[in-house]
mmCIF file with all atom_site columns, C-alpha atoms and ligand atoms in Angstrom:
data_model
loop_
_atom_site.group_PDB
_atom_site.id
_atom_site.type_symbol
_atom_site.label_atom_id
_atom_site.label_alt_id
_atom_site.label_comp_id
_atom_site.label_asym_id
_atom_site.label_entity_id
_atom_site.label_seq_id
_atom_site.pdbx_PDB_ins_code
_atom_site.Cartn_x
_atom_site.Cartn_y
_atom_site.Cartn_z
_atom_site.occupancy
_atom_site.B_iso_or_equiv
_atom_site.pdbx_formal_charge
_atom_site.auth_seq_id
_atom_site.auth_comp_id
_atom_site.auth_asym_id
_atom_site.auth_atom_id
_atom_site.pdbx_PDB_model_num
ATOM   1   C  CA  . UNK N 1 1   ? 42.876  -13.821 -41.062 1.00 0.00 ? 1   UNK N CA  1
ATOM   2   C  CA  . UNK N 1 2   ? 44.805  -10.742 -42.235 1.00 0.00 ? 2   UNK N CA  1
ATOM   3   C  CA  . UNK N 1 3   ? 45.948  -8.199  -39.334 1.00 0.00 ? 3   UNK N CA  1
ATOM   4   C  CA  . UNK N 1 4   ? 43.319  -6.154  -40.956 1.00 0.00 ? 4   UNK N CA  1
ATOM   5   C  CA  . UNK N 1 5   ? 40.369  -8.503  -40.123 1.00 0.00 ? 5   UNK N CA  1
ATOM   6   C  CA  . UNK N 1 6   ? 42.005  -9.798  -36.929 1.00 0.00 ? 6   UNK N CA  1
ATOM   7   C  CA  . UNK N 1 7   ? 41.523  -5.395  -35.583 1.00 0.00 ? 7   UNK N CA  1
ATOM   8   C  CA  . UNK N 1 8   ? 37.843  -5.580  -37.214 1.00 0.00 ? 8   UNK N CA  1
ATOM   9   C  CA  . UNK N 1 9   ? 36.633  -8.519  -35.619 1.00 0.00 ? 9   UNK N CA  1
ATOM   10  C  CA  . UNK N 1 10  ? 38.135  -8.050  -32.320 1.00 0.00 ? 10  UNK N CA  1
ATOM   11  C  CA  . UNK N 1 11  ? 36.591  -4.316  -32.541 1.00 0.00 ? 11  UNK N CA  1
ATOM   12  C  CA  . UNK N 1 12  ? 33.213  -6.264  -32.987 1.00 0.00 ? 12  UNK N CA  1
ATOM   13  C  CA  . UNK N 1 13  ? 33.676  -8.639  -29.858 1.00 0.00 ? 13  UNK N CA  1
ATOM   14  C  CA  . UNK N 1 14  ? 34.380  -5.033  -27.886 1.00 0.00 ? 14  UNK N CA  1
ATOM   15  C  CA  . UNK N 1 15  ? 31.279  -3.239  -28.858 1.00 0.00 ? 15  UNK N CA  1
ATOM   16  C  CA  . UNK N 1 16  ? 29.495  -6.370  -28.604 1.00 0.00 ? 16  UNK N CA  1
ATOM   17  C  CA  . UNK N 1 17  ? 30.986  -6.983  -24.841 1.00 0.00 ? 17  UNK N CA  1
ATOM   18  C  CA  . UNK N 1 18  ? 30.100  -3.413  -24.384 1.00 0.00 ? 18  UNK N CA  1
ATOM   19  C  CA  . UNK N 1 19  ? 26.268  -3.686  -25.032 1.00 0.00 ? 19  UNK N CA  1
ATOM   20  C  CA  . UNK N 1 20  ? 25.927  -6.679  -22.806 1.00 0.00 ? 20  UNK N CA  1
ATOM   21  C  CA  . UNK N 1 21  ? 27.424  -4.967  -20.242 1.00 0.00 ? 21  UNK N CA  1
ATOM   22  C  CA  . UNK N 1 22  ? 25.139  -2.007  -20.648 1.00 0.00 ? 22  UNK N CA  1
ATOM   23  C  CA  . UNK N 1 23  ? 21.924  -4.359  -20.656 1.00 0.00 ? 23  UNK N CA  1
ATOM   24  C  CA  . UNK N 1 24  ? 23.020  -5.433  -17.489 1.00 0.00 ? 24  UNK N CA  1
ATOM   25  C  CA  . UNK N 1 25  ? 23.666  -2.329  -15.876 1.00 0.00 ? 25  UNK N CA  1
ATOM   26  C  CA  . UNK N 1 26  ? 20.771  -1.393  -16.687 1.00 0.00 ? 26  UNK N CA  1
ATOM   27  C  CA  . UNK N 1 27  ? 18.746  -4.423  -15.710 1.00 0.00 ? 27  UNK N CA  1
ATOM   28  C  CA  . UNK N 1 28  ? 20.490  -3.915  -13.043 1.00 0.00 ? 28  UNK N CA  1
ATOM   29  C  CA  . UNK N 1 29  ? 19.602  -0.075  -12.293 1.00 0.00 ? 29  UNK N CA  1
ATOM   30  C  CA  . UNK N 1 30  ? 15.869  -0.950  -13.100 1.00 0.00 ? 30  UNK N CA  1
ATOM   31  C  CA  . UNK N 1 31  ? 16.022  -4.028  -10.256 1.00 0.00 ? 31  UNK N CA  1
ATOM   32  C  CA  . UNK N 1 32  ? 17.512  -1.315  -7.790  1.00 0.00 ? 32  UNK N CA  1
ATOM   33  C  CA  . UNK N 1 33  ? 15.416  1.075   -8.567  1.00 0.00 ? 33  UNK N CA  1
ATOM   34  C  CA  . UNK N 1 34  ? 11.685  -1.493  -8.224  1.00 0.00 ? 34  UNK N CA  1
ATOM   35  C  CA  . UNK N 1 35  ? 13.052  -2.805  -4.719  1.00 0.00 ? 35  UNK N CA  1
ATOM   36  C  CA  . UNK N 1 36  ? 13.868  1.068   -3.705  1.00 0.00 ? 36  UNK N CA  1
ATOM   37  C  CA  . UNK N 1 37  ? 10.391  1.571   -4.621  1.00 0.00 ? 37  UNK N CA  1
ATOM   38  C  CA  . UNK N 1 38  ? 8.873   -1.296  -2.947  1.00 0.00 ? 38  UNK N CA  1
ATOM   39  C  CA  . UNK N 1 39  ? 11.089  -0.809  0.213   1.00 0.00 ? 39  UNK N CA  1
ATOM   40  C  CA  . UNK N 1 40  ? 9.585   2.901   0.640   1.00 0.00 ? 40  UNK N CA  1
ATOM   41  C  CA  . UNK N 1 41  ? 5.774   1.576   -0.118  1.00 0.00 ? 41  UNK N CA  1
ATOM   42  C  CA  . UNK N 1 42  ? 6.484   -0.508  2.383   1.00 0.00 ? 42  UNK N CA  1
ATOM   43  C  CA  . UNK N 1 43  ? 8.280   1.929   4.824   1.00 0.00 ? 43  UNK N CA  1
ATOM   44  C  CA  . UNK N 1 44  ? 4.916   4.750   3.940   1.00 0.00 ? 44  UNK N CA  1
ATOM   45  C  CA  . UNK N 1 45  ? 2.155   1.903   4.370   1.00 0.00 ? 45  UNK N CA  1
ATOM   46  C  CA  . UNK N 1 46  ? 3.712   0.765   7.749   1.00 0.00 ? 46  UNK N CA  1
ATOM   47  C  CA  . UNK N 1 47  ? 3.467   4.637   9.258   1.00 0.00 ? 47  UNK N CA  1
ATOM   48  C  CA  . UNK N 1 48  ? 0.177   4.662   7.698   1.00 0.00 ? 48  UNK N CA  1
ATOM   49  C  CA  . UNK N 1 49  ? -1.325  1.320   9.571   1.00 0.00 ? 49  UNK N CA  1
ATOM   50  C  CA  . UNK N 1 50  ? 0.324   2.877   12.894  1.00 0.00 ? 50  UNK N CA  1
ATOM   51  C  CA  . UNK N 1 51  ? -1.359  6.373   12.740  1.00 0.00 ? 51  UNK N CA  1
ATOM   52  C  CA  . UNK N 1 52  ? -4.562  4.273   11.774  1.00 0.00 ? 52  UNK N CA  1
ATOM   53  C  CA  . UNK N 1 53  ? -4.861  2.281   14.172  1.00 0.00 ? 53  UNK N CA  1
ATOM   54  C  CA  . UNK N 1 54  ? -4.027  4.953   16.632  1.00 0.00 ? 54  UNK N CA  1
ATOM   55  C  CA  . UNK N 1 55  ? -6.759  6.601   15.143  1.00 0.00 ? 55  UNK N CA  1
ATOM   56  C  CA  . UNK N 1 56  ? -9.599  4.067   14.739  1.00 0.00 ? 56  UNK N CA  1
ATOM   57  C  CA  . UNK N 1 57  ? -10.007 3.930   18.765  1.00 0.00 ? 57  UNK N CA  1
ATOM   58  C  CA  . UNK N 1 58  ? -10.191 7.596   19.337  1.00 0.00 ? 58  UNK N CA  1
ATOM   59  C  CA  . UNK N 1 59  ? -13.389 9.044   20.581  1.00 0.00 ? 59  UNK N CA  1
ATOM   60  C  CA  . UNK N 1 60  ? -14.924 11.428  17.650  1.00 0.00 ? 60  UNK N CA  1
ATOM   61  C  CA  . UNK N 1 61  ? -15.725 13.839  20.669  1.00 0.00 ? 61  UNK N CA  1
ATOM   62  C  CA  . UNK N 1 62  ? -11.991 14.500  21.733  1.00 0.00 ? 62  UNK N CA  1
ATOM   63  C  CA  . UNK N 1 63  ? -10.644 14.781  18.451  1.00 0.00 ? 63  UNK N CA  1
ATOM   64  C  CA  . UNK N 1 64  ? -9.191  17.964  17.963  1.00 0.00 ? 64  UNK N CA  1
ATOM   65  C  CA  . UNK N 1 65  ? -9.034  19.870  15.138  1.00 0.00 ? 65  UNK N CA  1
ATOM   66  C  CA  . UNK N 1 66  ? -12.634 19.493  14.763  1.00 0.00 ? 66  UNK N CA  1
ATOM   67  C  CA  . UNK N 1 67  ? -13.182 21.017  11.273  1.00 0.00 ? 67  UNK N CA  1
ATOM   68  C  CA  . UNK N 1 68  ? -16.923 20.202  9.537   1.00 0.00 ? 68  UNK N CA  1
ATOM   69  C  CA  . UNK N 1 69  ? -15.743 21.264  6.208   1.00 0.00 ? 69  UNK N CA  1
ATOM   70  C  CA  . UNK N 1 70  ? -12.984 19.758  4.150   1.00 0.00 ? 70  UNK N CA  1
ATOM   71  C  CA  . UNK N 1 71  ? -9.687  21.963  5.454   1.00 0.00 ? 71  UNK N CA  1
ATOM   72  C  CA  . UNK N 1 72  ? -6.925  19.626  6.712   1.00 0.00 ? 72  UNK N CA  1
ATOM   73  C  CA  . UNK N 1 73  ? -4.796  19.497  9.548   1.00 0.00 ? 73  UNK N CA  1
ATOM   74  C  CA  . UNK N 1 74  ? -1.208  18.367  9.811   1.00 0.00 ? 74  UNK N CA  1
ATOM   75  C  CA  . UNK N 1 75  ? -1.563  16.743  13.307  1.00 0.00 ? 75  UNK N CA  1
ATOM   76  C  CA  . UNK N 1 76  ? -4.751  15.166  14.876  1.00 0.00 ? 76  UNK N CA  1
ATOM   77  C  CA  . UNK N 1 77  ? -5.455  15.404  18.857  1.00 0.00 ? 77  UNK N CA  1
ATOM   78  C  CA  . UNK N 1 78  ? -7.572  12.271  20.303  1.00 0.00 ? 78  UNK N CA  1
ATOM   79  C  CA  . UNK N 1 79  ? -8.481  10.770  23.420  1.00 0.00 ? 79  UNK N CA  1
ATOM   80  C  CA  . UNK N 1 80  ? -9.619  7.202   24.000  1.00 0.00 ? 80  UNK N CA  1
ATOM   81  C  CA  . UNK N 1 81  ? -13.167 6.960   26.680  1.00 0.00 ? 81  UNK N CA  1
ATOM   82  C  CA  . UNK N 1 82  ? -12.000 4.580   28.958  1.00 0.00 ? 82  UNK N CA  1
ATOM   83  C  CA  . UNK N 1 83  ? -15.768 4.667   30.579  1.00 0.00 ? 83  UNK N CA  1
ATOM   84  C  CA  . UNK N 1 84  ? -18.522 6.479   31.871  1.00 0.00 ? 84  UNK N CA  1
ATOM   85  C  CA  . UNK N 1 85  ? -17.805 7.081   36.178  1.00 0.00 ? 85  UNK N CA  1
ATOM   86  C  CA  . UNK N 1 86  ? -20.582 8.697   38.220  1.00 0.00 ? 86  UNK N CA  1
ATOM   87  C  CA  . UNK N 1 87  ? -22.061 10.111  35.151  1.00 0.00 ? 87  UNK N CA  1
ATOM   88  C  CA  . UNK N 1 88  ? -18.831 11.697  33.264  1.00 0.00 ? 88  UNK N CA  1
ATOM   89  C  CA  . UNK N 1 89  ? -16.573 10.575  30.440  1.00 0.00 ? 89  UNK N CA  1
ATOM   90  C  CA  . UNK N 1 90  ? -13.274 8.744   32.082  1.00 0.00 ? 90  UNK N CA  1
ATOM   91  C  CA  . UNK N 1 91  ? -10.640 9.820   29.225  1.00 0.00 ? 91  UNK N CA  1
ATOM   92  C  CA  . UNK N 1 92  ? -7.447  8.137   28.870  1.00 0.00 ? 92  UNK N CA  1
ATOM   93  C  CA  . UNK N 1 93  ? -4.229  10.286  28.633  1.00 0.00 ? 93  UNK N CA  1
ATOM   94  C  CA  . UNK N 1 94  ? -4.373  13.106  25.263  1.00 0.00 ? 94  UNK N CA  1
ATOM   95  C  CA  . UNK N 1 95  ? -2.459  11.736  22.133  1.00 0.00 ? 95  UNK N CA  1
ATOM   96  C  CA  . UNK N 1 96  ? -1.224  13.466  19.088  1.00 0.00 ? 96  UNK N CA  1
ATOM   97  C  CA  . UNK N 1 97  ? -0.182  12.624  16.051  1.00 0.00 ? 97  UNK N CA  1
ATOM   98  C  CA  . UNK N 1 98  ? 1.540   15.370  13.612  1.00 0.00 ? 98  UNK N CA  1
ATOM   99  C  CA  . UNK N 1 99  ? 4.064   16.523  10.846  1.00 0.00 ? 99  UNK N CA  1
ATOM   100 C  CA  . UNK N 1 100 ? 7.038   17.941  12.291  1.00 0.00 ? 100 UNK N CA  1
ATOM   101 C  CA  . UNK N 1 101 ? 8.021   19.816  8.863   1.00 0.00 ? 101 UNK N CA  1
ATOM   102 C  CA  . UNK N 1 102 ? 11.625  20.675  10.082  1.00 0.00 ? 102 UNK N CA  1
ATOM   103 C  CA  . UNK N 1 103 ? 12.581  16.949  10.683  1.00 0.00 ? 103 UNK N CA  1
ATOM   104 C  CA  . UNK N 1 104 ? 10.103  15.284  7.802   1.00 0.00 ? 104 UNK N CA  1
ATOM   105 C  CA  . UNK N 1 105 ? 8.695   13.150  10.813  1.00 0.00 ? 105 UNK N CA  1
ATOM   106 C  CA  . UNK N 1 106 ? 5.754   11.658  11.978  1.00 0.00 ? 106 UNK N CA  1
ATOM   107 C  CA  . UNK N 1 107 ? 5.515   12.451  15.255  1.00 0.00 ? 107 UNK N CA  1
ATOM   108 C  CA  . UNK N 1 108 ? 3.309   10.804  17.796  1.00 0.00 ? 108 UNK N CA  1
ATOM   109 C  CA  . UNK N 1 109 ? 3.275   11.982  21.919  1.00 0.00 ? 109 UNK N CA  1
ATOM   110 C  CA  . UNK N 1 110 ? 1.012   10.914  24.842  1.00 0.00 ? 110 UNK N CA  1
ATOM   111 C  CA  . UNK N 1 111 ? 0.407   14.047  26.843  1.00 0.00 ? 111 UNK N CA  1
ATOM   112 C  CA  . UNK N 1 112 ? 1.913   16.393  24.705  1.00 0.00 ? 112 UNK N CA  1
ATOM   113 C  CA  . UNK N 1 113 ? 2.951   19.620  26.244  1.00 0.00 ? 113 UNK N CA  1
ATOM   114 C  CA  . UNK N 1 114 ? 3.007   18.698  29.574  1.00 0.00 ? 114 UNK N CA  1
ATOM   115 C  CA  . UNK N 1 115 ? 5.859   17.132  31.995  1.00 0.00 ? 115 UNK N CA  1
ATOM   116 C  CA  . UNK N 1 116 ? 5.095   13.618  31.323  1.00 0.00 ? 116 UNK N CA  1
ATOM   117 C  CA  . UNK N 1 117 ? 4.966   14.337  27.374  1.00 0.00 ? 117 UNK N CA  1
ATOM   118 C  CA  . UNK N 1 118 ? 6.028   10.646  25.522  1.00 0.00 ? 118 UNK N CA  1
ATOM   119 C  CA  . UNK N 1 119 ? 7.416   11.491  22.038  1.00 0.00 ? 119 UNK N CA  1
ATOM   120 C  CA  . UNK N 1 120 ? 8.290   8.800   18.926  1.00 0.00 ? 120 UNK N CA  1
ATOM   121 C  CA  . UNK N 1 121 ? 9.000   9.240   15.861  1.00 0.00 ? 121 UNK N CA  1
ATOM   122 C  CA  . UNK N 1 122 ? 7.272   6.749   13.333  1.00 0.00 ? 122 UNK N CA  1
ATOM   123 C  CA  . UNK N 1 123 ? 8.123   8.067   10.376  1.00 0.00 ? 123 UNK N CA  1
ATOM   124 C  CA  . UNK N 1 124 ? 11.418  10.268  8.886   1.00 0.00 ? 124 UNK N CA  1
ATOM   125 C  CA  . UNK N 1 125 ? 11.238  10.589  5.406   1.00 0.00 ? 125 UNK N CA  1
ATOM   126 C  CA  . UNK N 1 126 ? 7.972   12.766  4.941   1.00 0.00 ? 126 UNK N CA  1
ATOM   127 C  CA  . UNK N 1 127 ? 7.150   15.248  2.156   1.00 0.00 ? 127 UNK N CA  1
ATOM   128 C  CA  . UNK N 1 128 ? 7.170   18.619  3.090   1.00 0.00 ? 128 UNK N CA  1
ATOM   129 C  CA  . UNK N 1 129 ? 3.762   18.652  1.049   1.00 0.00 ? 129 UNK N CA  1
ATOM   130 C  CA  . UNK N 1 130 ? 1.864   15.691  -0.317  1.00 0.00 ? 130 UNK N CA  1
ATOM   131 C  CA  . UNK N 1 131 ? 2.633   14.199  -3.741  1.00 0.00 ? 131 UNK N CA  1
ATOM   132 C  CA  . UNK N 1 132 ? 1.311   16.409  -6.785  1.00 0.00 ? 132 UNK N CA  1
ATOM   133 C  CA  . UNK N 1 133 ? 0.920   19.961  -4.823  1.00 0.00 ? 133 UNK N CA  1
ATOM   134 C  CA  . UNK N 1 134 ? 2.914   23.002  -4.709  1.00 0.00 ? 134 UNK N CA  1
ATOM   135 C  CA  . UNK N 1 135 ? 1.499   25.506  -2.290  1.00 0.00 ? 135 UNK N CA  1
ATOM   136 C  CA  . UNK N 1 136 ? 0.072   28.251  -4.497  1.00 0.00 ? 136 UNK N CA  1
ATOM   137 C  CA  . UNK N 1 137 ? -2.918  28.379  -3.205  1.00 0.00 ? 137 UNK N CA  1
ATOM   138 C  CA  . UNK N 1 138 ? -4.391  25.654  -6.054  1.00 0.00 ? 138 UNK N CA  1
ATOM   139 C  CA  . UNK N 1 139 ? -5.957  22.051  -5.418  1.00 0.00 ? 139 UNK N CA  1
ATOM   140 C  CA  . UNK N 1 140 ? -2.768  20.577  -7.701  1.00 0.00 ? 140 UNK N CA  1
ATOM   141 C  CA  . UNK N 1 141 ? -3.492  17.233  -7.397  1.00 0.00 ? 141 UNK N CA  1
ATOM   142 C  CA  . UNK N 1 142 ? -7.316  17.525  -7.603  1.00 0.00 ? 142 UNK N CA  1
ATOM   143 C  CA  . UNK N 1 143 ? -7.939  15.472  -3.825  1.00 0.00 ? 143 UNK N CA  1
ATOM   144 C  CA  . UNK N 1 144 ? -10.260 18.192  -3.133  1.00 0.00 ? 144 UNK N CA  1
ATOM   145 C  CA  . UNK N 1 145 ? -7.731  19.877  -0.419  1.00 0.00 ? 145 UNK N CA  1
ATOM   146 C  CA  . UNK N 1 146 ? -5.152  22.982  -1.060  1.00 0.00 ? 146 UNK N CA  1
ATOM   147 C  CA  . UNK N 1 147 ? -1.786  23.121  -0.955  1.00 0.00 ? 147 UNK N CA  1
ATOM   148 C  CA  . UNK N 1 148 ? -1.397  19.863  1.992   1.00 0.00 ? 148 UNK N CA  1
ATOM   149 C  CA  . UNK N 1 149 ? 1.695   18.934  3.804   1.00 0.00 ? 149 UNK N CA  1
ATOM   150 C  CA  . UNK N 1 150 ? 2.985   15.824  3.152   1.00 0.00 ? 150 UNK N CA  1
ATOM   151 C  CA  . UNK N 1 151 ? 0.898   14.450  6.022   1.00 0.00 ? 151 UNK N CA  1
ATOM   152 C  CA  . UNK N 1 152 ? -2.498  15.859  6.747   1.00 0.00 ? 152 UNK N CA  1
ATOM   153 C  CA  . UNK N 1 153 ? -5.932  14.704  8.349   1.00 0.00 ? 153 UNK N CA  1
ATOM   154 C  CA  . UNK N 1 154 ? -9.381  15.569  7.338   1.00 0.00 ? 154 UNK N CA  1
ATOM   155 C  CA  . UNK N 1 155 ? -12.442 14.815  9.425   1.00 0.00 ? 155 UNK N CA  1
ATOM   156 C  CA  . UNK N 1 156 ? -15.627 14.924  9.012   1.00 0.00 ? 156 UNK N CA  1
ATOM   157 C  CA  . UNK N 1 157 ? -18.576 13.719  10.834  1.00 0.00 ? 157 UNK N CA  1
ATOM   158 C  CA  . UNK N 1 158 ? -16.746 10.584  12.671  1.00 0.00 ? 158 UNK N CA  1
ATOM   159 C  CA  . UNK N 1 159 ? -14.329 9.846   9.089   1.00 0.00 ? 159 UNK N CA  1
ATOM   160 C  CA  . UNK N 1 160 ? -10.712 10.761  9.156   1.00 0.00 ? 160 UNK N CA  1
ATOM   161 C  CA  . UNK N 1 161 ? -9.242  10.828  5.913   1.00 0.00 ? 161 UNK N CA  1
ATOM   162 C  CA  . UNK N 1 162 ? -5.188  9.916   6.557   1.00 0.00 ? 162 UNK N CA  1
ATOM   163 C  CA  . UNK N 1 163 ? -2.766  11.303  3.485   1.00 0.00 ? 163 UNK N CA  1
ATOM   164 C  CA  . UNK N 1 164 ? 0.533   10.448  3.456   1.00 0.00 ? 164 UNK N CA  1
ATOM   165 C  CA  . UNK N 1 165 ? 3.507   11.038  1.047   1.00 0.00 ? 165 UNK N CA  1
ATOM   166 C  CA  . UNK N 1 166 ? 7.202   9.732   1.763   1.00 0.00 ? 166 UNK N CA  1
ATOM   167 C  CA  . UNK N 1 167 ? 10.323  10.611  -0.126  1.00 0.00 ? 167 UNK N CA  1
ATOM   168 C  CA  . UNK N 1 168 ? 13.765  9.501   -0.445  1.00 0.00 ? 168 UNK N CA  1
ATOM   169 C  CA  . UNK N 1 169 ? 16.836  9.595   -2.509  1.00 0.00 ? 169 UNK N CA  1
ATOM   170 C  CA  . UNK N 1 170 ? 16.693  6.378   -5.131  1.00 0.00 ? 170 UNK N CA  1
ATOM   171 C  CA  . UNK N 1 171 ? 19.568  4.217   -6.066  1.00 0.00 ? 171 UNK N CA  1
ATOM   172 C  CA  . UNK N 1 172 ? 20.716  6.873   -8.790  1.00 0.00 ? 172 UNK N CA  1
ATOM   173 C  CA  . UNK N 1 173 ? 20.083  9.693   -6.704  1.00 0.00 ? 173 UNK N CA  1
ATOM   174 C  CA  . UNK N 1 174 ? 17.053  10.733  -7.960  1.00 0.00 ? 174 UNK N CA  1
ATOM   175 C  CA  . UNK N 1 175 ? 14.318  11.215  -5.360  1.00 0.00 ? 175 UNK N CA  1
ATOM   176 C  CA  . UNK N 1 176 ? 11.036  8.651   -5.210  1.00 0.00 ? 176 UNK N CA  1
ATOM   177 C  CA  . UNK N 1 177 ? 8.363   9.442   -4.103  1.00 0.00 ? 177 UNK N CA  1
ATOM   178 C  CA  . UNK N 1 178 ? 5.039   6.936   -2.704  1.00 0.00 ? 178 UNK N CA  1
ATOM   179 C  CA  . UNK N 1 179 ? 1.979   8.502   -1.399  1.00 0.00 ? 179 UNK N CA  1
ATOM   180 C  CA  . UNK N 1 180 ? -0.811  6.583   0.710   1.00 0.00 ? 180 UNK N CA  1
ATOM   181 C  CA  . UNK N 1 181 ? -4.167  7.394   1.968   1.00 0.00 ? 181 UNK N CA  1
ATOM   182 C  CA  . UNK N 1 182 ? -6.789  5.895   4.296   1.00 0.00 ? 182 UNK N CA  1
ATOM   183 C  CA  . UNK N 1 183 ? -9.626  6.583   6.080   1.00 0.00 ? 183 UNK N CA  1
ATOM   184 C  CA  . UNK N 1 184 ? -10.877 4.891   9.303   1.00 0.00 ? 184 UNK N CA  1
ATOM   185 C  CA  . UNK N 1 185 ? -14.252 5.627   10.999  1.00 0.00 ? 185 UNK N CA  1
ATOM   186 C  CA  . UNK N 1 186 ? -13.988 6.905   15.368  1.00 0.00 ? 186 UNK N CA  1
ATOM   187 C  CA  . UNK N 1 187 ? -16.065 6.331   17.720  1.00 0.00 ? 187 UNK N CA  1
ATOM   188 C  CA  . UNK N 1 188 ? -18.908 8.064   18.083  1.00 0.00 ? 188 UNK N CA  1
HETATM 189 CA CA1 . CA  M 2 .   ? -4.834  18.511  -2.747  1.00 0.00 ? 1   CA  M CA1 1
HETATM 190 CA CA1 . CA  M 2 .   ? -1.317  23.893  -4.429  1.00 0.00 ? 2   CA  M CA1 1
#
């Protein structure tokens, strides 16, 4: 082998090694991205389930706000009736689930606004607006509500639709988002 052939052979080997490492890196990055998306989806699903279970047990008459049109709200106050005593419905302590835009959090509160208020953050990566929605007065994501926030409730008769979008930095530092929604029926 001449010196020139040796140099060429080495250069070729170097290129092959570089290509192989690039393939490995991009496979690794894709895998990191996939697991980050799956973890975020899990997180969104868990928060949505928690909200849905809480709202599910509540009574229709206790819901605030009480819109009969598809206007969304970023918070929902509800109570569970404990039964009827002397002809009067006895309500459990009121609870409220709402979006804190400042902290990107879903906040659950019991006895909201009172001295005995109990406050727990259920999720802390909520997007300011639902995925695909920007604040421009139109329904960009085509779900029937306009400029809805990252957490929204729509009450129609005894059905509550809950939508949640979360976002966090992905492994390559570009943001990744997940959106989940469900509809629950409250007690009539
Ligand atoms: Ca919309
Ligand atoms: Ca919009």
